[in-house]
Amino acid sequence: EADIYQTPRYLVIGTGKKITLECSQTMGHDKMYWYQQDPGMELHLIHYSYGVNSTEKGDLSSESTVSRIRTEHFPLTLESARPSHTSQYLCASRLGTDHRAFFGQGTRLTVV
Amino acid sequence: EDQVTQSPEALRLQEGESSSLNCSYTVSGLRGLFWYRQDPGKGPEFLFTLYSAGEEKEKERLKATLTKKESFLHITAPKPEDSATYLCAVQDFGNEKLTFGTGTRLTIIP
């Protein structure tokens, strides 16, 4: 079973608030990812990281930012939440030599 | 641009009734094709990776196969606990992202 954890699982927050979604993995994986998934829709990559101090934007435009100060930790921040940010956010990781990506349980964000 | 199309969108089967899910893909150079299972409200759970046409992988009641244009996930004698959404994804060389399909929502009726 994959050891990748996301908190919180569910979050309801007001417009304009700053939020940080946490993602941690204990597998020593170098590569980490954030995907966004709306109900019934495909997952879209919004950020990824090759390792410490490395971050890149994915294909889907996102107003969020990420950081990778430690190998095991890849938090995602929204400076000012809007209703359009309502979605499920999924964190994933993999070892560079292994193509399998392992996902966390997700954070379901609702901005009211 | 990589594309993944899954069919059918939803499938209802009686317990024990075998069937197949389809994943059609276009990719410039296939690094790998992945199958995941996703339960409601949870993250995708890794099932299989396939790398080249002709390859097959099996796990319990599931078997995944790959051709140059599509992959099939065969489910033999399914049980209610196999009910989930099954996602297909591809990755091409030189690209970090996985391109996902929208999934097939499978329901097994006892």
Coordinates of C-alpha atoms in Angstrom, one line a residue:
Chain A
E1 CA 0.0 0.0 0.0
A2 CA 1.3 3.4 -0.9
D3 CA 2.4 5.7 1.9
I4 CA 1.2 9.1 0.7
Y5 CA -1.0 11.3 2.8
Q6 CA -3.1 14.3 2.1
T7 CA -4.7 16.7 4.6
P8 CA -7.3 17.8 5.0
R9 CA -9.6 15.3 3.3
Y10 CA -12.4 17.8 3.0
L11 CA -12.3 21.6 3.3
V12 CA -15.1 24.2 3.0
I13 CA -13.7 27.7 3.0
G14 CA -14.9 31.2 2.1
T15 CA -13.9 33.2 -0.9
G16 CA -10.7 35.2 -0.5
K17 CA -9.1 32.9 2.1
K18 CA -5.6 31.6 1.8
I19 CA -5.4 27.8 2.0
T20 CA -2.6 25.2 1.9
L21 CA -3.2 21.6 1.0
E22 CA -0.7 19.3 2.5
C23 CA 0.9 16.2 0.8
S24 CA 3.5 14.0 2.4
Q25 CA 5.0 10.7 1.3
T26 CA 7.3 8.4 3.3
M27 CA 8.5 6.3 0.3
G28 CA 11.5 8.4 -0.5
H29 CA 10.1 9.2 -3.9
D30 CA 11.9 12.0 -5.8
K31 CA 9.0 13.0 -8.1
M32 CA 5.8 14.4 -6.9
Y33 CA 2.6 15.7 -8.6
W34 CA -0.6 17.6 -8.1
Y35 CA -3.6 16.7 -10.2
Q36 CA -7.1 18.3 -10.3
Q37 CA -10.2 16.2 -10.8
D38 CA -13.8 17.4 -11.3
P39 CA -16.6 14.9 -10.9
G40 CA -16.9 12.6 -13.9
M41 CA -13.9 14.2 -15.6
E42 CA -10.3 13.2 -16.2
L43 CA -7.4 14.1 -14.0
H44 CA -5.4 17.1 -15.1
L45 CA -1.8 17.8 -14.0
I46 CA -1.4 21.2 -12.4
H47 CA 2.1 21.0 -10.8
Y48 CA 5.0 18.6 -10.5
S49 CA 8.4 18.4 -9.0
Y50 CA 11.6 16.4 -9.9
G51 CA 13.0 16.8 -6.4
V52 CA 14.0 19.3 -3.7
N53 CA 13.8 23.0 -5.0
S54 CA 12.4 21.9 -8.3
T55 CA 8.8 22.8 -9.3
E56 CA 7.1 23.0 -12.7
K57 CA 3.7 24.0 -13.9
G58 CA 1.5 21.3 -15.6
D59 CA -0.7 21.5 -18.6
L60 CA -3.8 22.8 -16.7
S61 CA -3.5 26.5 -15.9
S62 CA -3.8 27.0 -12.1
E63 CA -3.6 29.9 -9.8
S64 CA -2.1 27.8 -7.1
T65 CA 1.6 27.6 -6.2
V66 CA 3.7 24.8 -4.8
S67 CA 7.0 24.3 -3.0
R68 CA 9.4 21.4 -2.4
I69 CA 11.7 22.2 0.4
R70 CA 11.9 18.6 1.7
T71 CA 11.8 15.4 -0.4
E72 CA 8.8 14.1 1.5
H73 CA 6.6 17.2 1.5
F74 CA 4.9 19.0 -1.5
P75 CA 2.3 21.5 -0.3
L76 CA -0.1 23.4 -2.6
T77 CA -1.2 26.9 -1.8
L78 CA -4.0 29.1 -3.0
E79 CA -3.4 32.7 -2.0
S80 CA -7.1 33.8 -2.5
A81 CA -9.6 31.0 -2.9
R82 CA -12.5 31.5 -5.4
P83 CA -15.6 29.3 -6.1
S84 CA -13.9 28.3 -9.4
H85 CA -11.2 26.5 -7.3
T86 CA -13.8 24.1 -6.1
S87 CA -12.6 20.6 -7.1
Q88 CA -10.8 17.5 -5.9
Y89 CA -7.0 17.8 -5.6
L90 CA -4.9 14.7 -5.8
C91 CA -1.3 14.3 -4.9
A92 CA 0.9 11.6 -6.4
S93 CA 4.5 10.5 -6.2
R94 CA 6.9 8.1 -7.9
L95 CA 10.4 7.0 -7.9
G96 CA 12.3 8.3 -10.9
T97 CA 13.3 4.8 -12.0
D98 CA 9.8 3.4 -11.6
H99 CA 7.0 4.6 -13.9
R100 CA 4.2 3.8 -11.4
A101 CA 2.6 6.8 -9.7
F102 CA 1.0 6.3 -6.3
F103 CA -1.8 8.7 -5.3
G104 CA -3.1 10.1 -2.0
Q105 CA -6.7 10.0 -0.9
G106 CA -7.3 13.5 -2.2
T107 CA -8.6 16.8 -0.8
R108 CA -12.1 17.8 -1.7
L109 CA -12.1 21.6 -1.7
T110 CA -15.3 23.7 -1.7
V111 CA -15.1 27.4 -1.9
V112 CA -18.3 29.3 -1.0
Chain B
E1 CA -1.2 15.9 -28.1
D2 CA -1.8 12.7 -26.2
Q3 CA -5.4 11.5 -26.0
V4 CA -7.2 8.7 -24.1
T5 CA -10.7 7.6 -24.7
Q6 CA -12.4 5.0 -22.5
S7 CA -15.6 3.1 -23.2
P8 CA -18.1 2.4 -22.1
E9 CA -18.7 5.3 -19.7
A10 CA -20.6 3.0 -17.4
L11 CA -21.2 -0.7 -17.3
R12 CA -23.5 -2.8 -15.1
L13 CA -22.9 -6.5 -14.8
Q14 CA -24.3 -9.3 -12.8
E15 CA -22.0 -11.0 -10.4
G16 CA -20.0 -13.6 -12.3
E17 CA -20.7 -12.0 -15.7
S18 CA -17.3 -11.4 -17.5
S19 CA -16.7 -8.4 -19.7
S20 CA -14.0 -6.0 -21.0
L21 CA -13.3 -2.3 -20.7
N22 CA -11.7 -0.5 -23.6
C23 CA -9.0 2.3 -23.6
S24 CA -8.1 3.8 -27.0
Y25 CA -5.1 6.0 -27.0
T26 CA -2.9 8.2 -29.3
V27 CA 0.5 9.2 -28.1
S28 CA 3.7 10.3 -29.9
G29 CA 5.9 7.6 -28.2
L30 CA 4.5 5.4 -25.6
R31 CA 6.5 5.2 -22.4
G32 CA 3.8 3.3 -20.5
L33 CA 0.0 2.7 -20.3
F34 CA -1.4 2.5 -16.8
W35 CA -4.6 1.2 -15.3
Y36 CA -5.9 2.5 -12.0
R37 CA -9.0 1.8 -9.9
Q38 CA -10.7 4.6 -8.2
D39 CA -13.4 4.2 -5.5
P40 CA -15.8 7.1 -4.7
G41 CA -14.1 9.9 -2.8
K42 CA -10.6 8.3 -2.9
G43 CA -7.5 8.6 -4.9
P44 CA -6.7 6.3 -7.8
E45 CA -5.1 2.9 -6.8
F46 CA -2.4 1.5 -9.2
L47 CA -3.3 -1.7 -10.9
F48 CA -1.0 -2.3 -14.0
T49 CA 1.6 -0.8 -16.2
L50 CA 2.0 -2.0 -19.8
Y51 CA 4.9 -1.0 -22.0
S52 CA 4.7 -2.6 -25.4
A53 CA 2.1 -4.1 -27.7
G54 CA 1.4 -7.8 -26.9
E55 CA 2.1 -7.4 -23.3
E56 CA -0.4 -8.8 -20.7
K57 CA -0.6 -8.4 -17.0
E58 CA -2.9 -10.2 -14.5
K59 CA -4.1 -9.6 -11.0
E60 CA -6.8 -11.8 -9.4
R61 CA -9.9 -11.3 -11.7
L62 CA -8.3 -8.6 -13.8
K63 CA -6.2 -9.0 -16.9
A64 CA -4.9 -6.0 -18.9
T65 CA -3.7 -6.3 -22.6
L66 CA -2.1 -3.8 -24.9
T67 CA -2.0 -3.2 -28.7
K68 CA -0.5 -0.3 -30.6
K69 CA -3.8 1.6 -30.4
E70 CA -5.8 0.3 -27.4
S71 CA -5.8 -1.5 -24.2
F72 CA -8.4 -3.8 -22.7
L73 CA -9.1 -4.5 -19.1
H74 CA -10.8 -7.9 -18.9
I75 CA -12.8 -8.8 -15.8
T76 CA -13.5 -12.4 -15.2
A77 CA -16.3 -13.6 -12.9
P78 CA -16.5 -10.2 -11.2
K79 CA -17.7 -9.7 -7.6
P80 CA -19.5 -6.8 -6.1
E81 CA -16.2 -5.6 -4.5
D82 CA -14.9 -5.0 -8.1
S83 CA -17.4 -2.1 -8.4
A84 CA -15.3 1.1 -9.0
T85 CA -14.3 3.5 -11.7
Y86 CA -11.4 2.1 -13.8
L87 CA -9.1 4.8 -15.2
C88 CA -6.6 4.4 -18.1
A89 CA -3.7 6.7 -18.5
V90 CA -0.7 7.0 -20.9
Q91 CA 2.7 8.6 -20.6
D92 CA 4.9 9.5 -23.5
F93 CA 8.7 9.9 -23.6
G94 CA 9.9 13.3 -22.5
N95 CA 6.7 14.1 -20.7
E96 CA 6.2 14.0 -17.0
K97 CA 2.4 14.0 -17.0
L98 CA 0.0 11.1 -17.2
T99 CA -2.9 11.8 -19.6
F100 CA -6.0 10.2 -18.2
G101 CA -9.3 9.1 -19.7
T102 CA -12.5 9.9 -18.0
G103 CA -12.9 6.3 -16.8
T104 CA -15.4 3.5 -16.9
R105 CA -17.8 3.3 -13.9
L106 CA -18.3 -0.4 -13.3
T107 CA -21.1 -1.7 -11.1
I108 CA -21.4 -5.4 -10.2
I109 CA -24.8 -6.4 -9.1
P110 CA -25.0 -9.3 -6.5

